[in-house]
mmCIF file of C-alpha atoms in Angstrom:
data_model
loop_
_atom_site.group_PDB
_atom_site.id
_atom_site.type_symbol
_atom_site.label_atom_id
_atom_site.label_comp_id
_atom_site.label_asym_id
_atom_site.label_seq_id
_atom_site.Cartn_x
_atom_site.Cartn_y
_atom_site.Cartn_z
ATOM 1 C CA SER A 6 7.761 -11.340 -9.232
ATOM 2 C CA TYR A 7 4.933 -8.893 -8.875
ATOM 3 C CA LEU A 8 3.131 -10.553 -11.796
ATOM 4 C CA GLU A 9 3.248 -13.990 -10.164
ATOM 5 C CA PHE A 10 2.188 -12.421 -6.869
ATOM 6 C CA CYS A 11 -0.953 -11.072 -8.588
ATOM 7 C CA LYS A 12 -1.689 -14.382 -10.293
ATOM 8 C CA THR A 13 -1.103 -16.483 -7.190
ATOM 9 C CA TYR A 14 -2.865 -14.580 -4.426
ATOM 10 C CA PHE A 15 -5.450 -12.405 -6.181
ATOM 11 C CA LYS A 16 -7.210 -14.568 -8.736
ATOM 12 C CA HIS A 17 -10.496 -13.294 -7.304
ATOM 13 C CA LEU A 18 -9.560 -9.762 -8.414
ATOM 14 C CA PHE A 19 -7.803 -10.508 -11.700
ATOM 15 C CA THR A 20 -10.377 -12.741 -13.356
ATOM 16 C CA ILE A 21 -9.417 -12.187 -17.001
ATOM 17 C CA LYS A 22 -6.119 -12.326 -18.866
ATOM 18 C CA PHE A 23 -3.824 -9.327 -18.442
ATOM 19 C CA SER A 24 -3.554 -7.082 -21.504
ATOM 20 C CA GLU A 25 -0.253 -5.721 -22.768
ATOM 21 C CA SER A 26 -1.089 -2.424 -21.055
ATOM 22 C CA HIS A 27 -1.594 -4.193 -17.736
ATOM 23 C CA LEU A 28 1.708 -6.011 -18.110
ATOM 24 C CA LEU A 29 3.468 -2.677 -18.722
ATOM 25 C CA VAL A 30 1.964 -1.241 -15.527
ATOM 26 C CA ILE A 31 2.917 -4.355 -13.563
ATOM 27 C CA GLU A 32 6.468 -4.196 -14.903
ATOM 28 C CA SER A 33 6.691 -0.489 -14.041
ATOM 29 C CA ILE A 34 5.588 -1.064 -10.461
ATOM 30 C CA GLU A 35 8.000 -3.969 -10.014
ATOM 31 C CA ARG A 36 10.929 -2.036 -11.496
ATOM 32 C CA THR A 37 10.384 1.064 -9.385
ATOM 33 C CA VAL A 38 9.746 -0.928 -6.198
ATOM 34 C CA MET A 39 12.976 -2.887 -6.644
ATOM 35 C CA HIS A 40 15.229 -0.273 -8.200
ATOM 36 C CA GLY A 41 13.633 3.145 -7.685
ATOM 37 C CA GLY A 42 12.923 5.762 -10.325
ATOM 38 C CA LEU A 43 9.930 7.751 -11.529
ATOM 39 C CA GLN A 44 7.109 6.415 -13.693
ATOM 40 C CA ALA A 45 3.858 7.972 -14.914
ATOM 41 C CA VAL A 46 1.112 5.687 -16.230
ATOM 42 C CA ALA A 47 -2.156 6.591 -17.965
ATOM 43 C CA MET A 48 -4.940 4.060 -18.565
ATOM 44 C CA PRO A 49 -8.702 4.275 -19.163
ATOM 45 C CA ARG A 50 -11.088 4.382 -16.220
ATOM 46 C CA SER A 51 -12.190 1.019 -14.819
ATOM 47 C CA SER A 52 -9.193 -0.734 -16.333
ATOM 48 C CA GLY A 53 -7.684 -1.849 -13.031
ATOM 49 C CA LYS A 54 -5.166 0.894 -12.210
ATOM 50 C CA SER A 55 -6.297 1.317 -8.615
ATOM 51 C CA THR A 56 -6.335 -2.418 -7.952
ATOM 52 C CA LEU A 57 -2.813 -2.758 -9.346
ATOM 53 C CA CYS A 58 -1.688 0.089 -7.074
ATOM 54 C CA GLU A 59 -3.300 -1.496 -4.015
ATOM 55 C CA ILE A 60 -1.811 -4.926 -4.657
ATOM 56 C CA GLY A 61 1.481 -3.285 -5.608
ATOM 57 C CA ALA A 62 1.634 -1.680 -2.169
ATOM 58 C CA ILE A 63 1.024 -5.072 -0.532
ATOM 59 C CA TRP A 64 3.724 -6.717 -2.674
ATOM 60 C CA ALA A 65 6.257 -3.970 -1.951
ATOM 61 C CA LEU A 66 5.888 -4.564 1.798
ATOM 62 C CA LEU A 67 5.478 -8.355 1.958
ATOM 63 C CA SER A 68 8.360 -8.908 -0.464
ATOM 64 C CA GLY A 69 10.619 -6.940 1.870
ATOM 65 C CA HIS A 70 11.676 -4.521 -0.863
ATOM 66 C CA ARG A 71 10.226 -1.451 0.898
ATOM 67 C CA ARG A 72 9.808 -0.482 4.543
ATOM 68 C CA PHE A 73 7.453 2.494 4.360
ATOM 69 C CA VAL A 74 5.023 2.836 1.455
ATOM 70 C CA MET A 75 2.684 5.776 0.901
ATOM 71 C CA LEU A 76 -0.436 5.538 -1.252
ATOM 72 C CA ILE A 77 -1.802 8.949 -2.237
ATOM 73 C CA GLY A 78 -5.260 9.524 -3.707
ATOM 74 C CA SER A 79 -7.285 12.470 -4.957
ATOM 75 C CA THR A 80 -8.707 13.012 -1.462
ATOM 76 C CA GLU A 81 -8.126 11.543 1.982
ATOM 77 C CA THR A 82 -11.503 9.795 1.741
ATOM 78 C CA ALA A 83 -10.536 8.121 -1.531
ATOM 79 C CA ALA A 84 -7.184 7.055 -0.089
ATOM 80 C CA ARG A 85 -8.835 5.637 3.022
ATOM 81 C CA GLU A 86 -11.201 3.597 0.857
ATOM 82 C CA GLN A 87 -8.189 2.045 -0.859
ATOM 83 C CA LEU A 88 -6.610 1.247 2.489
ATOM 84 C CA GLU A 89 -9.822 -0.531 3.514
ATOM 85 C CA ASN A 90 -9.498 -2.720 0.407
ATOM 86 C CA ILE A 91 -5.907 -3.532 1.357
ATOM 87 C CA LYS A 92 -6.817 -4.267 4.968
ATOM 88 C CA ALA A 93 -9.551 -6.644 3.816
ATOM 89 C CA GLU A 94 -6.990 -8.666 1.864
ATOM 90 C CA LEU A 95 -4.530 -8.731 4.766
ATOM 91 C CA GLU A 96 -7.298 -9.876 7.121
ATOM 92 C CA HIS A 97 -9.156 -12.389 4.976
ATOM 93 C CA ASN A 98 -6.950 -13.655 2.112
ATOM 94 C CA GLU A 99 -6.274 -17.172 3.426
ATOM 95 C CA LEU A 100 -3.642 -18.079 0.824
ATOM 96 C CA LEU A 101 -1.728 -14.885 1.540
ATOM 97 C CA GLN A 102 -1.945 -15.578 5.279
ATOM 98 C CA ALA A 103 -0.623 -19.112 4.785
ATOM 99 C CA ASP A 104 2.529 -17.905 3.018
ATOM 100 C CA TYR A 105 3.166 -14.774 5.134
ATOM 101 C CA PRO A 106 2.136 -15.930 8.638
ATOM 102 C CA GLU A 107 4.659 -13.796 10.539
ATOM 103 C CA ALA A 108 2.963 -10.690 9.118
ATOM 104 C CA LEU A 109 -0.655 -11.724 8.787
ATOM 105 C CA PHE A 110 -1.390 -14.239 11.560
ATOM 106 C CA PRO A 111 -1.193 -11.531 14.270
ATOM 107 C CA ILE A 112 -3.478 -9.342 12.142
ATOM 108 C CA ALA A 113 -6.018 -12.155 11.828
ATOM 109 C CA LYS A 114 -5.934 -12.646 15.608
ATOM 110 C CA LEU A 115 -7.099 -9.066 16.116
ATOM 111 C CA GLU A 116 -10.441 -10.276 14.732
ATOM 112 C CA GLY A 117 -11.266 -6.750 13.637
ATOM 113 C CA ILE A 118 -10.938 -5.311 17.149
ATOM 114 C CA ASN A 119 -8.465 -2.441 16.807
ATOM 115 C CA LYS A 120 -8.004 -2.002 20.560
ATOM 116 C CA ARG A 121 -6.229 -5.351 20.686
ATOM 117 C CA CYS A 122 -3.259 -3.790 18.873
ATOM 118 C CA GLN A 123 -2.120 -2.104 22.090
ATOM 119 C CA GLY A 124 -1.747 -5.264 24.162
ATOM 120 C CA GLN A 125 -1.036 -7.969 21.600
ATOM 121 C CA THR A 126 2.183 -9.946 22.122
ATOM 122 C CA ALA A 127 3.967 -12.719 20.249
ATOM 123 C CA ASN A 128 4.880 -16.097 21.794
ATOM 124 C CA ASN A 129 8.082 -14.603 23.235
ATOM 125 C CA GLY A 130 6.114 -11.897 25.045
ATOM 126 C CA GLN A 131 7.292 -9.155 22.690
ATOM 127 C CA LYS A 132 4.620 -6.625 21.725
ATOM 128 C CA THR A 133 3.652 -6.855 18.068
ATOM 129 C CA ASN A 134 3.190 -3.058 17.795
ATOM 130 C CA ILE A 135 0.623 -3.384 15.020
ATOM 131 C CA THR A 136 -0.918 -0.152 13.746
ATOM 132 C CA TRP A 137 -4.385 -0.621 12.256
ATOM 133 C CA THR A 138 -6.074 2.739 11.707
ATOM 134 C CA ALA A 139 -8.043 4.483 8.967
ATOM 135 C CA ASN A 140 -4.835 6.005 7.572
ATOM 136 C CA GLU A 141 -2.093 3.518 8.418
ATOM 137 C CA VAL A 142 -1.192 -0.141 8.702
ATOM 138 C CA SER A 143 2.040 -1.301 10.325
ATOM 139 C CA LEU A 144 2.861 -4.988 10.139
ATOM 140 C CA PRO A 145 3.717 -6.738 13.418
ATOM 141 C CA THR A 146 7.151 -6.490 14.986
ATOM 142 C CA VAL A 147 8.569 -10.014 14.725
ATOM 143 C CA ALA A 148 12.189 -10.817 15.569
ATOM 144 C CA GLY A 149 14.160 -12.029 12.568
ATOM 145 C CA SER A 150 11.557 -11.055 9.970
ATOM 146 C CA LYS A 151 12.679 -8.766 7.151
ATOM 147 C CA ILE A 152 9.170 -7.311 6.966
ATOM 148 C CA SER A 153 8.877 -6.628 10.693
ATOM 149 C CA GLY A 154 7.154 -3.300 11.270
ATOM 150 C CA ALA A 155 6.791 -2.455 7.565
ATOM 151 C CA THR A 156 4.276 0.367 7.148
ATOM 152 C CA LEU A 157 1.668 1.546 4.656
ATOM 153 C CA ARG A 158 0.163 5.007 5.057
ATOM 154 C CA VAL A 159 -2.431 6.784 2.900
ATOM 155 C CA ALA A 160 -3.183 10.454 2.312
ATOM 156 C CA GLY A 161 -4.974 12.803 -0.039
ATOM 157 C CA ILE A 162 -2.837 14.721 -2.534
ATOM 158 C CA THR A 163 -3.726 18.063 -0.927
ATOM 159 C CA GLY A 164 -3.392 16.759 2.633
ATOM 160 C CA ARG A 165 -0.424 16.529 4.972
ATOM 161 C CA ILE A 166 2.392 14.926 2.975
ATOM 162 C CA ARG A 167 5.503 17.037 3.513
ATOM 163 C CA GLY A 168 7.637 15.842 6.400
ATOM 164 C CA THR A 169 5.937 12.447 6.689
ATOM 165 C CA LYS A 170 7.852 10.112 9.005
ATOM 166 C CA LYS A 171 7.306 7.278 11.444
ATOM 167 C CA THR A 172 9.062 6.135 14.602
ATOM 168 C CA THR A 173 9.630 2.378 14.582
ATOM 169 C CA ALA A 174 9.386 0.057 17.575
ATOM 170 C CA ASP A 175 13.170 0.271 18.079
ATOM 171 C CA GLY A 176 13.082 4.079 18.168
ATOM 172 C CA LYS A 177 14.320 4.780 14.636
ATOM 173 C CA SER A 178 12.731 7.530 12.554
ATOM 174 C CA ILE A 179 11.991 6.480 8.974
ATOM 175 C CA ARG A 180 10.528 8.287 5.998
ATOM 176 C CA PRO A 181 8.570 6.818 3.082
ATOM 177 C CA ASP A 182 10.808 4.947 0.643
ATOM 178 C CA TYR A 183 8.153 4.314 -2.007
ATOM 179 C CA VAL A 184 5.131 6.352 -3.111
ATOM 180 C CA LEU A 185 2.191 5.393 -5.314
ATOM 181 C CA LEU A 186 -0.063 8.184 -6.542
ATOM 182 C CA ASP A 187 -3.353 6.832 -7.832
ATOM 183 C CA ASP A 188 -5.986 8.812 -9.706
ATOM 184 C CA ILE A 189 -5.101 12.064 -7.957
ATOM 185 C CA GLN A 190 -7.491 14.239 -9.944
ATOM 186 C CA THR A 191 -11.082 14.922 -8.959
ATOM 187 C CA GLU A 192 -13.709 15.850 -11.535
ATOM 188 C CA GLU A 193 -13.462 19.434 -10.321
ATOM 189 C CA SER A 194 -9.671 19.674 -10.267
ATOM 190 C CA SER A 195 -9.302 18.165 -13.729
ATOM 191 C CA LYS A 196 -11.225 21.106 -15.180
ATOM 192 C CA SER A 197 -9.115 23.731 -13.413
ATOM 193 C CA THR A 198 -5.707 24.741 -14.759
ATOM 194 C CA MET A 199 -4.818 26.226 -11.380
ATOM 195 C CA GLN A 200 -5.690 23.052 -9.483
ATOM 196 C CA CYS A 201 -3.780 20.917 -11.984
ATOM 197 C CA GLN A 202 -0.724 23.135 -11.532
ATOM 198 C CA GLU A 203 -1.078 22.926 -7.745
ATOM 199 C CA ARG A 204 -1.140 19.105 -7.857
ATOM 200 C CA LEU A 205 1.913 19.053 -10.096
ATOM 201 C CA LYS A 206 3.706 21.390 -7.686
ATOM 202 C CA ILE A 207 2.897 19.064 -4.771
ATOM 203 C CA ILE A 208 4.243 16.066 -6.686
ATOM 204 C CA ASN A 209 7.447 17.830 -7.674
ATOM 205 C CA SER A 210 8.109 19.263 -4.219
ATOM 206 C CA ALA A 211 6.446 17.542 -1.266
ATOM 207 C CA VAL A 212 6.236 14.053 -2.788
#
């Protein structure tokens, strides 16, 4: 479950007992990841929403429930910062690496050198096709793995979202099958009725 995933691999982030509100958010993410649907969640600032979204994106991919996750923030810069948090866990969380080696061992072997993505191969000589950029992470292509090539991409709410797609290593074109929108208001936009309406329009149309 997503809850056990949080408790098992991210004790360093979740250092106090989950409140009832946290458990509702966790249940909402798990339900929508596994079964689809729409869910809006409001919580106070600094209560862990962004962390739950980041770890939720990791769980959605590593559990094999989703192939292409998008995480959308208030700006591209904010979204990229969240992706850096996610990448740090994929690179350095030793317990996570031990239980998901087919996905994370090749990432660890990059040793932070992005150029190695282009030439990295698995033991069978097959290219791993890892993507490791400021906006996107694609897990390695590994024969027989249900999470082979799973992708996480980030964007700002007013950036390029419509028409998002990715070509996989086998030539298939896929579109996002799960989207998390986290804290998509800025201080400025929250005070503007027009900007609020524009964000709602983007959610209801492009997203």
